[in-house]
């Protein structure tokens, strides 16, 4: 399935981007909220000023409302709109994991699947908090620290006691799709 090229410059299959020709994919551990991408300190520095963009690529409503109850007892309804086109990530959000997580939660919400790339579109990052997963597709040299840490141990954080059967099945499918070599 091809997303509209002005929205996402990558082919998507079942909500996951296809691996780019000549690039490798690694699976890295992530946090449990959208945007909790755990990158090396050097990587955060390199990403600043690169013109990164983000977009939710999961099935999601375009907006939702929730009610906030203030300490004084009054209630207020707030509306949240999830962007349906790529959003430029400000450099202030690329200082570290916490900065990105806070920005993503304000812009995209705290659940779902987030795709991040730069304007050159020769790499991508996908963050899937339900699986505590970040996938990186790039040349090894672009994310050297992450490749050094995770390339030989995909899904090392998977714990059968905490993961659902559906989560394990998804990890198996992703391992096959991206040739990660993970065996349960």
XYZ file of C-alpha atoms in Angstrom:
184
model
C 0.000 0.000 0.000
C 1.416 3.408 -0.919
C 0.633 6.466 1.147
C 0.264 9.730 -0.709
C 3.870 10.820 -1.365
C 3.215 14.384 -0.154
C 2.196 12.909 3.197
C 4.623 9.992 3.722
C 7.604 9.435 1.423
C 7.789 5.711 2.261
C 5.758 2.709 1.204
C 3.603 1.459 4.074
C 2.365 -2.076 4.589
C -0.152 -2.672 7.362
C 0.792 0.630 9.006
C 4.523 -0.149 8.987
C 7.014 1.445 6.561
C 8.821 -0.838 4.182
C 12.573 -1.174 4.652
C 14.528 1.138 2.389
C 16.773 -0.385 -0.245
C 20.367 -0.652 0.965
C 19.428 0.212 4.572
C 19.311 -1.989 7.665
C 16.553 -2.168 10.271
C 17.102 -2.625 13.995
C 14.639 -3.039 16.857
C 15.376 -0.960 19.961
C 13.657 -0.805 23.327
C 11.440 2.222 23.927
C 9.204 3.552 26.665
C 5.467 3.061 27.045
C 4.319 6.458 25.768
C 4.412 7.747 22.231
C 7.655 9.573 21.487
C 9.693 7.762 24.118
C 12.512 7.033 21.690
C 15.713 6.155 23.559
C 18.588 7.344 21.392
C 22.266 7.835 22.233
C 23.349 11.322 23.318
C 25.388 11.716 20.118
C 22.338 10.908 17.991
C 20.217 13.624 19.640
C 22.950 16.147 18.780
C 23.151 15.001 15.151
C 19.368 15.145 14.655
C 19.097 18.803 15.603
C 18.875 21.104 12.613
C 18.050 18.233 10.229
C 14.437 19.239 9.546
C 12.748 16.209 11.116
C 9.045 15.592 10.665
C 6.608 13.228 12.349
C 3.246 11.656 11.622
C 1.019 9.110 13.326
C 0.713 6.127 10.949
C -1.697 4.021 12.995
C -5.478 4.012 12.720
C -6.645 6.843 14.952
C -9.418 9.408 15.242
C -8.562 12.848 13.900
C -9.730 14.411 17.146
C -11.155 13.577 20.518
C -12.440 15.418 23.564
C -11.893 14.826 27.262
C -13.070 16.505 30.423
C -10.645 17.994 32.916
C -11.781 18.540 36.492
C -9.926 21.347 38.232
C -9.047 21.334 41.952
C -11.799 23.894 42.565
C -14.363 21.410 41.200
C -15.166 23.098 37.894
C -14.990 20.971 34.737
C -13.665 21.930 31.357
C -13.877 20.037 28.063
C -10.760 20.096 25.929
C -10.422 19.033 22.318
C -7.325 17.384 20.925
C -6.675 17.273 17.174
C -4.196 14.732 15.809
C -2.374 15.984 12.695
C -3.046 14.054 9.484
C -0.103 15.557 7.624
C 3.568 15.592 8.664
C 4.497 18.006 11.436
C 7.899 19.667 11.687
C 9.646 18.700 14.925
C 11.262 21.764 16.529
C 14.917 21.473 17.531
C 13.900 22.140 21.140
C 12.115 18.767 21.067
C 15.266 17.011 19.855
C 17.440 17.681 22.879
C 16.738 14.318 24.527
C 14.112 11.625 24.998
C 12.121 13.623 27.531
C 11.914 16.691 25.268
C 10.714 14.598 22.337
C 8.220 12.641 24.438
C 6.667 15.816 25.844
C 6.427 17.439 22.404
C 4.952 14.290 20.823
C 2.348 13.945 23.572
C 1.301 17.588 23.067
C 1.149 17.212 19.288
C 0.242 13.565 18.529
C -1.072 12.151 21.821
C 0.413 9.429 23.992
C -0.607 6.277 22.108
C -0.313 5.008 18.555
C 2.502 4.510 16.086
C 4.728 7.433 15.174
C 6.887 7.719 12.067
C 9.821 10.166 12.092
C 12.109 11.086 9.187
C 14.010 14.018 7.744
C 13.416 15.866 4.482
C 16.007 13.744 2.664
C 13.901 10.643 3.554
C 16.825 8.214 3.384
C 16.046 6.824 6.863
C 13.076 6.458 9.195
C 12.268 5.779 12.833
C 9.017 4.176 14.001
C 7.978 4.336 17.631
C 5.332 1.851 18.866
C 4.856 2.211 22.633
C 2.446 -0.722 22.948
C 5.417 -2.958 22.110
C 7.964 -0.709 23.859
C 9.577 -0.637 20.421
C 11.503 1.728 18.226
C 12.479 0.531 14.762
C 15.261 2.361 12.934
C 15.872 1.914 9.207
C 19.069 3.588 8.071
C 22.681 3.144 7.157
C 24.505 1.819 10.184
C 26.679 4.943 10.300
C 23.678 7.292 10.689
C 22.637 5.687 13.997
C 25.932 4.019 14.961
C 25.316 4.020 18.714
C 21.895 2.414 18.336
C 23.194 -0.196 15.866
C 26.082 -1.034 18.200
C 23.679 -1.486 21.111
C 20.754 -3.310 19.435
C 21.707 -4.909 16.096
C 22.671 -8.248 17.619
C 19.875 -8.408 20.194
C 16.507 -7.556 18.640
C 13.573 -7.585 21.073
C 15.956 -8.302 23.973
C 13.482 -6.618 26.339
C 10.573 -8.951 25.471
C 9.319 -10.698 28.577
C 6.725 -13.428 27.995
C 5.305 -12.807 31.464
C 4.267 -9.253 30.553
C 3.680 -9.343 26.806
C 0.359 -10.462 25.384
C 0.169 -13.241 22.797
C -0.792 -10.579 20.251
C 2.319 -8.554 21.134
C 4.533 -11.630 20.719
C 2.896 -12.420 17.352
C 3.486 -8.835 16.204
C 7.147 -9.028 17.261
C 7.540 -12.276 15.291
C 5.931 -10.694 12.205
C 8.118 -7.586 12.468
C 11.222 -9.716 12.935
C 10.435 -11.562 9.704
C 9.373 -8.427 7.813
C 12.603 -6.583 8.626
C 14.933 -9.640 8.747
C 15.823 -8.956 12.385
C 16.662 -12.579 13.160
C 14.724 -12.706 16.420
C 13.684 -16.123 17.589
C 11.339 -16.414 20.513
